[in-house]
Short mmCIF file of C-alpha atoms and ligand atoms in Angstrom, two decimals:
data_model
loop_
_atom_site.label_atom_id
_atom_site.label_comp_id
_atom_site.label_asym_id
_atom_site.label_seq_id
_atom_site.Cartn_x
_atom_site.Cartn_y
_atom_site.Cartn_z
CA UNK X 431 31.36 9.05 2.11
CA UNK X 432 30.47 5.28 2.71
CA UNK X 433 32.37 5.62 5.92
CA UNK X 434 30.22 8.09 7.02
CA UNK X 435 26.86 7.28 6.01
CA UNK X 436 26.95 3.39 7.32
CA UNK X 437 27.16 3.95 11.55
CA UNK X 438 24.19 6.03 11.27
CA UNK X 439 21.99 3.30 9.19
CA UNK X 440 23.51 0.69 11.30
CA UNK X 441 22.19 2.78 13.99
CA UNK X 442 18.72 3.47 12.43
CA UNK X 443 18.89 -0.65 12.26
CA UNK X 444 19.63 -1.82 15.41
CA UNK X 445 16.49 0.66 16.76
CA UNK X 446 14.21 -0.64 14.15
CA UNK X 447 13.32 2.28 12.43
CA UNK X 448 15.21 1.46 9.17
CA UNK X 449 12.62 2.37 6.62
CA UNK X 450 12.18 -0.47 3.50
CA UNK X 451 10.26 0.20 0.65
CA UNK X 452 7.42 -2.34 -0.65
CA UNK X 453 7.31 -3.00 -4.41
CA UNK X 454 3.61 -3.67 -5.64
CA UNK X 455 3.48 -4.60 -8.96
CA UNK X 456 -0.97 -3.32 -8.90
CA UNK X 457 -2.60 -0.27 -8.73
CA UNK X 458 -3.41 1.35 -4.91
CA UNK X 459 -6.72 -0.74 -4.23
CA UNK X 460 -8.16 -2.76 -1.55
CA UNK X 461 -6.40 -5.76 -2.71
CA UNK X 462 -2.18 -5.45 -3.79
CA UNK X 463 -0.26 -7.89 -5.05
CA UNK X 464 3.42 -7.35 -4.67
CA UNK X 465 6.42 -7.88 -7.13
CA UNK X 466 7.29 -11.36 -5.83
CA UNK X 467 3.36 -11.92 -6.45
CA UNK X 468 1.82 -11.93 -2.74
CA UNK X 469 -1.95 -10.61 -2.30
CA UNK X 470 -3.01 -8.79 0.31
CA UNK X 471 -5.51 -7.02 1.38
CA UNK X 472 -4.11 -3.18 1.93
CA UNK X 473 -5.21 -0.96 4.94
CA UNK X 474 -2.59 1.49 4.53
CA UNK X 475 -3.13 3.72 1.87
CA UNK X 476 -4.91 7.54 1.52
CA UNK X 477 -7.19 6.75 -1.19
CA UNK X 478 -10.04 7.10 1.15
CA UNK X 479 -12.70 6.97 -1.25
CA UNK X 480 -11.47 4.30 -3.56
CA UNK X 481 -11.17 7.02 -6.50
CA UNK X 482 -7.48 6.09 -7.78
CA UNK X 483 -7.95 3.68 -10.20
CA UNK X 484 -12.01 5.04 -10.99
CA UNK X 485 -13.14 4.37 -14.71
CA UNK X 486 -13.92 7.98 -14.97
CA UNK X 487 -10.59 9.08 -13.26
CA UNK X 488 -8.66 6.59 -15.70
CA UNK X 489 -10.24 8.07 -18.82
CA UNK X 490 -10.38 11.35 -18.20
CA UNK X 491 -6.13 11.38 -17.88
CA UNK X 492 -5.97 9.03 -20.99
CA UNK X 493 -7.86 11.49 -23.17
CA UNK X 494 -5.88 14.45 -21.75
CA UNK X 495 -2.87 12.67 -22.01
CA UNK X 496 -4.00 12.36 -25.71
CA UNK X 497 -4.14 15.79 -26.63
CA UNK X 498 -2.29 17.46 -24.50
CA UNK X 499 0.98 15.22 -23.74
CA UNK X 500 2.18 13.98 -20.54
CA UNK X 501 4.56 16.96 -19.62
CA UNK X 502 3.17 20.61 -19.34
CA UNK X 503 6.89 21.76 -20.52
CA UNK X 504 7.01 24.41 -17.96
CA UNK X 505 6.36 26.45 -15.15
CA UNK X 506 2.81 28.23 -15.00
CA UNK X 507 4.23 31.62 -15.38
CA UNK X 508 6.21 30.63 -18.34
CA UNK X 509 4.24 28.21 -20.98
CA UNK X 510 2.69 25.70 -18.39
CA UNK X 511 -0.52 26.92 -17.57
CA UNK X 512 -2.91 25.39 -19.62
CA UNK X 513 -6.60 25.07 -19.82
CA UNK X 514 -7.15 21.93 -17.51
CA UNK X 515 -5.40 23.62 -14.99
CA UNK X 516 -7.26 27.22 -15.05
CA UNK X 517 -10.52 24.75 -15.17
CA UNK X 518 -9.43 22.59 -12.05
CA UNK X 519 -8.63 26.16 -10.48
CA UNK X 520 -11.93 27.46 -11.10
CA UNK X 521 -14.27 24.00 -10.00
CA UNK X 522 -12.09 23.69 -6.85
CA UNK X 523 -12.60 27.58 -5.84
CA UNK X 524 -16.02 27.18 -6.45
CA UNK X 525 -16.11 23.62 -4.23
CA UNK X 526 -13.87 25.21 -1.66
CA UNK X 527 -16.53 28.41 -1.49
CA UNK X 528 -13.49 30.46 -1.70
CA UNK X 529 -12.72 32.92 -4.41
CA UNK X 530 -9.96 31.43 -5.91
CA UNK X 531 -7.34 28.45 -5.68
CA UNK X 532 -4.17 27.70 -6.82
CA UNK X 533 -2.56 24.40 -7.90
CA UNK X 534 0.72 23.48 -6.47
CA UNK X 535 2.45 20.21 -7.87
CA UNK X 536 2.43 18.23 -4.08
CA UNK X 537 1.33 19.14 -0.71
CA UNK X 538 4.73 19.64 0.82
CA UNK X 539 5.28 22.00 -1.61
CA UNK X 540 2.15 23.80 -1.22
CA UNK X 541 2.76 24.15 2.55
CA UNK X 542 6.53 25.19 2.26
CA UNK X 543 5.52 27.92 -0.60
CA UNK X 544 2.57 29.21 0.98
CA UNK X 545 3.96 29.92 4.96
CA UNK X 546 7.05 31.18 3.26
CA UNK X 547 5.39 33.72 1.02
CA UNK X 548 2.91 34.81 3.77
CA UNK X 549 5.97 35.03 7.16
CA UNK X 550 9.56 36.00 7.29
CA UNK X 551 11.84 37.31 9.83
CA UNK X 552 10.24 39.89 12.64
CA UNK X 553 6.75 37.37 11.80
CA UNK X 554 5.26 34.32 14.22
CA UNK X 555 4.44 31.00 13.72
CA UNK X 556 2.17 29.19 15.72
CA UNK X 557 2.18 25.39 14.82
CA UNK X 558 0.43 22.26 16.58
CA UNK X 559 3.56 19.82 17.35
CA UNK X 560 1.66 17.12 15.51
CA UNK X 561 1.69 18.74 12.29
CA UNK X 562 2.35 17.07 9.27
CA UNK X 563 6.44 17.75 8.58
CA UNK X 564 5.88 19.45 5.66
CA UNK X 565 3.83 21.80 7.33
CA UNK X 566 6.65 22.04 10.38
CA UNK X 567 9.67 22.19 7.54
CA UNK X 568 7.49 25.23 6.22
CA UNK X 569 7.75 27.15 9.64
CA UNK X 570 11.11 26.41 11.15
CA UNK X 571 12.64 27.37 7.36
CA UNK X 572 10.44 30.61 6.99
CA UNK X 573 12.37 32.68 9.32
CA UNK X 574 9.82 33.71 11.31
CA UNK X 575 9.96 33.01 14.97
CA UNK X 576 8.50 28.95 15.11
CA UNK X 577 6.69 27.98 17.69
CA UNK X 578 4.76 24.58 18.61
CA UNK X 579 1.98 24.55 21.09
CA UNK X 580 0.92 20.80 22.58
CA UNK X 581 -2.02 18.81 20.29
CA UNK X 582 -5.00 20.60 20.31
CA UNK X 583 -4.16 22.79 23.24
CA UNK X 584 -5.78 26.01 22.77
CA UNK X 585 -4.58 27.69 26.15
CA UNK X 586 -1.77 26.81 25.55
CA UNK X 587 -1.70 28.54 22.29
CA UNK X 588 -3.06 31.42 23.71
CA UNK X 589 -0.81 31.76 26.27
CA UNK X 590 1.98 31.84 23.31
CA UNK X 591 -0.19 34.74 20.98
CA UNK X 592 -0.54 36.95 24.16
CA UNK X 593 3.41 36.92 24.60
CA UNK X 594 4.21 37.60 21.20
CA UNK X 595 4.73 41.45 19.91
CA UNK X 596 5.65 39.75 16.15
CA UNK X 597 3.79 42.03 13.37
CA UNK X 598 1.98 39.18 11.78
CA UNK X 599 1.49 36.06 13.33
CA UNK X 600 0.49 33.00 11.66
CA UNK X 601 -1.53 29.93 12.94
CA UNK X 602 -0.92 26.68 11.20
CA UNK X 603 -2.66 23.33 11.51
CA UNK X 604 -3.56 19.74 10.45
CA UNK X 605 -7.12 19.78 9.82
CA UNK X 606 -7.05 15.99 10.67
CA UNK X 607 -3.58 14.59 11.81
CA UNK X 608 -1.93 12.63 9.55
CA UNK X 609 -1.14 9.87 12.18
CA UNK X 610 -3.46 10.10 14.89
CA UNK X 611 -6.64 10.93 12.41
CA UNK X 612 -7.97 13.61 15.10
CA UNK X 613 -9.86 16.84 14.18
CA UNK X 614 -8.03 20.03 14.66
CA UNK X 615 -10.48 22.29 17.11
CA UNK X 616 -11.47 25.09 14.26
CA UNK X 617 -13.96 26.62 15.71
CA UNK X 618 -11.62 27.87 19.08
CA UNK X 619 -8.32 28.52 16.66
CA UNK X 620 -10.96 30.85 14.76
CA UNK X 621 -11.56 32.52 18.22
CA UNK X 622 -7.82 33.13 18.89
CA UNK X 623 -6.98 33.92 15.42
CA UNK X 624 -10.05 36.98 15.46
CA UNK X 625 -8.56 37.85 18.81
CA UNK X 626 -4.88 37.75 18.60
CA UNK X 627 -4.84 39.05 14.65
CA UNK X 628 -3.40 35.90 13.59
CA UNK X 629 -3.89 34.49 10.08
CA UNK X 630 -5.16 31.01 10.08
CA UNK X 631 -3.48 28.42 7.93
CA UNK X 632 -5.26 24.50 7.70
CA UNK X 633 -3.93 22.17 5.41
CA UNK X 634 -6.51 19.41 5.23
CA UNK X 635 -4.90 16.92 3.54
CA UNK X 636 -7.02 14.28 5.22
CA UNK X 637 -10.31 15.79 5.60
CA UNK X 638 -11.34 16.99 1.86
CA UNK X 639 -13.71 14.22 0.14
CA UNK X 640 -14.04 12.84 3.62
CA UNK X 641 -15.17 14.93 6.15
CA UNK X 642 -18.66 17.22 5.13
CA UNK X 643 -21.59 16.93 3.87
CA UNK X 644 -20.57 17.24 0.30
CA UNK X 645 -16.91 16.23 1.51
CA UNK X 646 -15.50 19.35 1.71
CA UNK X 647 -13.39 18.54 4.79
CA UNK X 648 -12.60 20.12 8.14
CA UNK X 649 -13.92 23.88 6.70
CA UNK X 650 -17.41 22.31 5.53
CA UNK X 651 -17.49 20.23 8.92
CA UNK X 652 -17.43 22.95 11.01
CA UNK X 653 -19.09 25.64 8.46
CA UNK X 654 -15.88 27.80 8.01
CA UNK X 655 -16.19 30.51 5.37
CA UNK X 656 -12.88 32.45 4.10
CA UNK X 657 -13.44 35.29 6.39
CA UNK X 658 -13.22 32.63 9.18
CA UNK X 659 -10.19 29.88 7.34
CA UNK X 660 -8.20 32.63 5.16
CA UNK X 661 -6.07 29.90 4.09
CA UNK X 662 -7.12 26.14 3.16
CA UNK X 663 -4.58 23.78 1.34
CA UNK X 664 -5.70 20.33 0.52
CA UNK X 665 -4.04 18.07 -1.21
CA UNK X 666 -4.96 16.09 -4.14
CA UNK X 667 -3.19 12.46 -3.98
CA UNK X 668 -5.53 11.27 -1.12
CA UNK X 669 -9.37 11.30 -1.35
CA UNK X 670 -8.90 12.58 -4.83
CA UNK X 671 -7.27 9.57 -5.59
CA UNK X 672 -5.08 11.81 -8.07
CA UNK X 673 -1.72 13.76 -7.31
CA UNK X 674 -0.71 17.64 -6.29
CA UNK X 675 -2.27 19.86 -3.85
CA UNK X 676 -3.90 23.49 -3.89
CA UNK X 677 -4.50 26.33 -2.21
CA UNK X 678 -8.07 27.75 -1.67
CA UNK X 679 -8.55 31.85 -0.40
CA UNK X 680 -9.21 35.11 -1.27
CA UNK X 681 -7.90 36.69 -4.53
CA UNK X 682 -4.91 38.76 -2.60
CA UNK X 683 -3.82 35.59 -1.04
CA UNK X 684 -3.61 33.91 -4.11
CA UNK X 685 -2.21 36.41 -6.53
CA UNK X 686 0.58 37.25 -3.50
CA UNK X 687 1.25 33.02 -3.81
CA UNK X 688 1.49 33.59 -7.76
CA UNK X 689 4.13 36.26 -7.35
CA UNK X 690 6.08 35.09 -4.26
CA UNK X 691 5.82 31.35 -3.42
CA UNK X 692 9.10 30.00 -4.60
CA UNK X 693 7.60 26.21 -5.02
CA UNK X 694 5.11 27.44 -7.53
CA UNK X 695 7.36 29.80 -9.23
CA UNK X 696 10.03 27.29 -9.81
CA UNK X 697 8.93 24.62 -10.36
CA UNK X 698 7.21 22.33 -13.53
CA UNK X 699 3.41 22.98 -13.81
CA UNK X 700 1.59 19.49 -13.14
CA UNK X 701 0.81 17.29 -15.76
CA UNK X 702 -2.17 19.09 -17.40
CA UNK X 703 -3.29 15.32 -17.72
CA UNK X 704 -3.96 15.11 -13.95
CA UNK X 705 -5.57 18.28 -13.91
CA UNK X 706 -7.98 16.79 -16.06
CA UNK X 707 -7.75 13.29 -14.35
CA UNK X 708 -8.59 15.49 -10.93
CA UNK X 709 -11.79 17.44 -12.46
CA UNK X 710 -13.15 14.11 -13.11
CA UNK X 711 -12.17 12.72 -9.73
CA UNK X 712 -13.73 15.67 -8.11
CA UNK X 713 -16.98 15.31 -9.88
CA UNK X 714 -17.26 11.72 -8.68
CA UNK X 715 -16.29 12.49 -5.39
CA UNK X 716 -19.02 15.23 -5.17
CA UNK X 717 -22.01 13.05 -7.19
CA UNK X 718 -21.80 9.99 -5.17
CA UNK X 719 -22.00 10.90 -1.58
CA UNK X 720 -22.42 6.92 -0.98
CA UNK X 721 -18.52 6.87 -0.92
CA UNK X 722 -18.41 8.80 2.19
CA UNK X 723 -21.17 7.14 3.88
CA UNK X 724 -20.25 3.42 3.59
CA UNK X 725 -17.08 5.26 4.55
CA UNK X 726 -18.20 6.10 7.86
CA UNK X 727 -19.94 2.59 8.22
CA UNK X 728 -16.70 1.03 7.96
CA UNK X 729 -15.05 3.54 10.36
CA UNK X 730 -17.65 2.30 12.54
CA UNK X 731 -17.64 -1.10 12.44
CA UNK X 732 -13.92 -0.83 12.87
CA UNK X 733 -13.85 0.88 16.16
CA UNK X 734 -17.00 -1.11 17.26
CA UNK X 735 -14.98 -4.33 16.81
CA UNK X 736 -11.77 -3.14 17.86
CA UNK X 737 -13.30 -2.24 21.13
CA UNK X 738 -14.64 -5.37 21.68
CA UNK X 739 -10.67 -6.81 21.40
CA UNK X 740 -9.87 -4.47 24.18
CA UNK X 741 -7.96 -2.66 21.46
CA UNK X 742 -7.17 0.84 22.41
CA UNK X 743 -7.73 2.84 19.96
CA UNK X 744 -7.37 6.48 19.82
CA UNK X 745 -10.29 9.69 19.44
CA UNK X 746 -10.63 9.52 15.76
CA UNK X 747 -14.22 9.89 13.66
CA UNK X 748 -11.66 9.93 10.68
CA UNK X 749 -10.50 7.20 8.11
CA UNK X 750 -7.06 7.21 10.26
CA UNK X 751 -7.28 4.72 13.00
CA UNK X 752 -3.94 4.34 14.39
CA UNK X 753 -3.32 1.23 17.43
CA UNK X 754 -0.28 2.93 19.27
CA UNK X 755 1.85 0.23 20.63
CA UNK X 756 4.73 2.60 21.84
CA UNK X 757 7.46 0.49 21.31
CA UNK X 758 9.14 -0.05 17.63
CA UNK X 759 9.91 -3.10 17.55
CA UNK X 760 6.34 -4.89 18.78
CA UNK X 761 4.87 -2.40 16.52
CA UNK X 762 7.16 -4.19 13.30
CA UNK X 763 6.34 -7.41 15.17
CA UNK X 764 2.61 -6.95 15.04
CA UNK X 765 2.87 -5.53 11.05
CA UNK X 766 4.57 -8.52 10.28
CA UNK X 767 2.20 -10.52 11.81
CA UNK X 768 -0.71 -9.23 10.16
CA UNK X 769 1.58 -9.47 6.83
CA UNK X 770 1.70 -13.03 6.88
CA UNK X 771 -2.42 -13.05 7.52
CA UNK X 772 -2.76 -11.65 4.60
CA UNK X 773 -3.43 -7.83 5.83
CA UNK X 774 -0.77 -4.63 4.83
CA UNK X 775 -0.84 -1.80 7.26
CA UNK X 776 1.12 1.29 7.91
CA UNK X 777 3.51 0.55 10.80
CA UNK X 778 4.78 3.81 12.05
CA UNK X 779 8.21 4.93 14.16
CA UNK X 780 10.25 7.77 14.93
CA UNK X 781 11.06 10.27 13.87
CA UNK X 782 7.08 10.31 11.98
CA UNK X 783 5.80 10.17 15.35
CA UNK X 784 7.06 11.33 18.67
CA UNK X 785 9.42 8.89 20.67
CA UNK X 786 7.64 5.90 22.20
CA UNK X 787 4.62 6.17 20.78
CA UNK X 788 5.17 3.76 17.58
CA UNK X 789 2.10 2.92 15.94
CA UNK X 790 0.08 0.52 13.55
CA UNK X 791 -1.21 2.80 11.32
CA UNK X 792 -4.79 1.02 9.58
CA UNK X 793 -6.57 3.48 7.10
CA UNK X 794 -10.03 2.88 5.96
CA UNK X 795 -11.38 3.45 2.19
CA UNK X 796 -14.62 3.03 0.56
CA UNK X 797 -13.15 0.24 -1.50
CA UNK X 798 -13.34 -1.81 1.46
CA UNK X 799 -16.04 -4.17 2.08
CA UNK X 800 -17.27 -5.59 5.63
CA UNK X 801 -15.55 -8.54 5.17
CA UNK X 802 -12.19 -7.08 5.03
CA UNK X 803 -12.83 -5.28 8.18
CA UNK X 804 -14.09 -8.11 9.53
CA UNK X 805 -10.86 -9.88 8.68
CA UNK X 806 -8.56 -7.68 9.82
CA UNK X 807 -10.28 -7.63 13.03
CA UNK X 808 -10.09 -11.39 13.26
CA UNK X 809 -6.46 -11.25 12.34
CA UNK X 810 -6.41 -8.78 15.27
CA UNK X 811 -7.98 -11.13 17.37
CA UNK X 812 -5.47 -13.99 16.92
CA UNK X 813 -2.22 -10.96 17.62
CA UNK X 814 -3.30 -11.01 21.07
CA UNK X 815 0.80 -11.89 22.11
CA UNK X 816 2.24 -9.03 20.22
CA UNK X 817 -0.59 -6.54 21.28
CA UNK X 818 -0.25 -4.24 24.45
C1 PLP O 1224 0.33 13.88 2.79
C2 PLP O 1224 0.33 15.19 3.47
C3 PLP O 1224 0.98 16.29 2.93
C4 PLP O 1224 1.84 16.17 1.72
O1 PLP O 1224 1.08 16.10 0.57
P1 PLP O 1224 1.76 15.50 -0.74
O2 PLP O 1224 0.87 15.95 -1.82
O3 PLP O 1224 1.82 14.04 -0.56
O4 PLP O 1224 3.13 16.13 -0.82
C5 PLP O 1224 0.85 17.49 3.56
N1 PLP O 1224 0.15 17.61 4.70
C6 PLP O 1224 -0.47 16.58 5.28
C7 PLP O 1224 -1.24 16.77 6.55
C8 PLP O 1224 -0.38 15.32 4.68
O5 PLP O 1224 -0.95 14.28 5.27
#
């Protein structure tokens, strides 16, 4: 086995995608310090609105953990299913405006479970090529016919529904994408869903607690009831600072998930601890709206200063502002760079991203304050050999 793992590593090496893992030794926050006891100052985390190490997050799963225990001891259709959960189930519905939801223990497996219960063989499925792989995994394993039209291309999508004589046909999107941070163009894939008699998946990982009014992501941003978005996933280890994802829609949609989606069936129920942990972080998220707006400063002031560097930046309102460099190696050059200044960002490479278009990936919480932005930018600034 050795013999035939190492020439592909070596491989993976020599093209400077080999993938190391950090070891921080603090909670997710603006500032990290890592085991060998280096601070930075982190732009490369999901925890948009600063919510993962809250007071009232932290408390909330300690008295859970309390009385409940730290596993749930099985799945939700055997003994798992406990109060927490059917309470979490009910506030997010009732956030969502939907009639129901459904926890799942993680996003991937929420996508995977949900497009496989919902399309088989003789079905369609219509997926943006930059959707999140989980999303993509879900398709190409489902059986259905899998199809991806370009980014945010709604001809061509159409093109694709007129020439397809599959029973049911399902679209599936990013509400914001994961590594460009643009917005998924509802309101036409609504239009093309009513016409072709597609079903219309989102999973808005990125968008809940962000995006909104009252942060209710992508559907709230462009007023999208059920009848409109059938089926809305978010997930829960991002804005909600927590872990786990769920799935938001009408009751038949939900009990058919219950009976058929093989990653909630078999699987251990989440910790009813961060159910609990999750109700609190949900009633922070919706009670202090400041989060999202100093949020949206930030963003801002980010893209106001990156312009004036001549950065190019891409279209994105969202917390995801990604500097595509195209090539790998600059792009590890550049993350290093900012490393040793003090600043941790996301630097992203194939096969996460299409070929040649490696990317610093710099994410943007409310935990941040002006000077950090203001630092980074500087730290920018002083890059300008290893920039494009
Ligand atoms: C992070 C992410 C997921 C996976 O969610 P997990 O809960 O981390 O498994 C799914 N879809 C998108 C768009 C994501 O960004």
């Amino acid at each position: 086995m050795e013999q035939a793992l190492a020439p592909a590593l070596a491989q993976r090496s020599e093209d400077h995608l080999y993938r190391h893992r950090r070891v921080l030794a603090t909670a997710p926050g603006r500032r990290v310090t890592d085991a060998g006891g280096r601070c930075f100052t982190a732009f490369c985390s999901n925890d948009y609105l600063g919510l993962a190490k809250h007071p009232k997050v932290v408390a909330a799963f300690k008295r859970a953990a309390e009385r409940y225990g730290v596993g749930s001891g099985a799945s939700h259709l055997v003994s798992g299913h406990g109060r927490e959960h059917r309470a979490l189930e009910d506030e997010l519905a009732d956030f969502t405006g939907r009639a129901r939801a459904l926890l799942f223990c993680s996003g991937y497996m929420a996508n995977l479970g949900t497009v496989k219960a919902l399309v088989g063989k003789g079905d369609a499925v219509f997926e943006d090529r930059l959707n999140h792989a989980s999303l993509l995994d879900a398709g190409l394993s489902s059986g259905a016919r899998f199809q991806r039209f370009r980014h945010l291309d709604s001809s061509d999508l159409q093109r694709r529904l007129l020439a397809t004589e599959a029973r049911r046909r399902l679209i599936a999107v990013d509400g914001v994408f994961s590594m460009d941070g643009d917005i998924a163009p509802l309101p036409e894939l609504v239009t093309l869903a009513q016409q072709h008699g597609a079903w219309l998946l989102v999973d808005d990982a990125h968008g809940f607690g962000c995006l909104g009014p009252s942060g209710g992501g992508v559907a709230e941003h462009f007023a999208l009831a059920e009848p409109a978005l059938p089926i809305l996933i978010g997930t829960l280890g991002k804005a909600f600072g927590t872990a786990g994802a769920f799935v938001a829609g009408s009751e038949a949609l939900i009990e058919t998930l219950i009976q058929q989606a093989r990653t909630y069936i078999y699987t251990t129920a989440l910790p009813p601890a961060l159910a609990a942990a999750t109700r609190a972080s949900l009633q922070v998220l919706r009670a202090e709206p400041w989060r999202r707006q100093w949020l949206a400063a930030l963003i801002q002031r980010f893209r106001r200063g990156a312009s004036t560097l001549g950065l190019s930046l891409a279209d994105s309102a969202t917390p995801i502002q990604p500097v595509i460099l195209g090539d790998s190696q600059r792009t590890l050059q550049l993350a290093a760079y900012l490393e040793a200044r003090g600043f941790l960002v996301g630097a992203i490479r194939p096969p996460t991203v299409p070929a040649g278009s490696a990317r610093l990936r710099i994410t943007l919480s409310a935990a941040h304050t002006e000077a950090d932005v203001d630092g980074l930018l500087a730290a920018l600034a002083d890059a300008g050999g290893y920039r494009p």
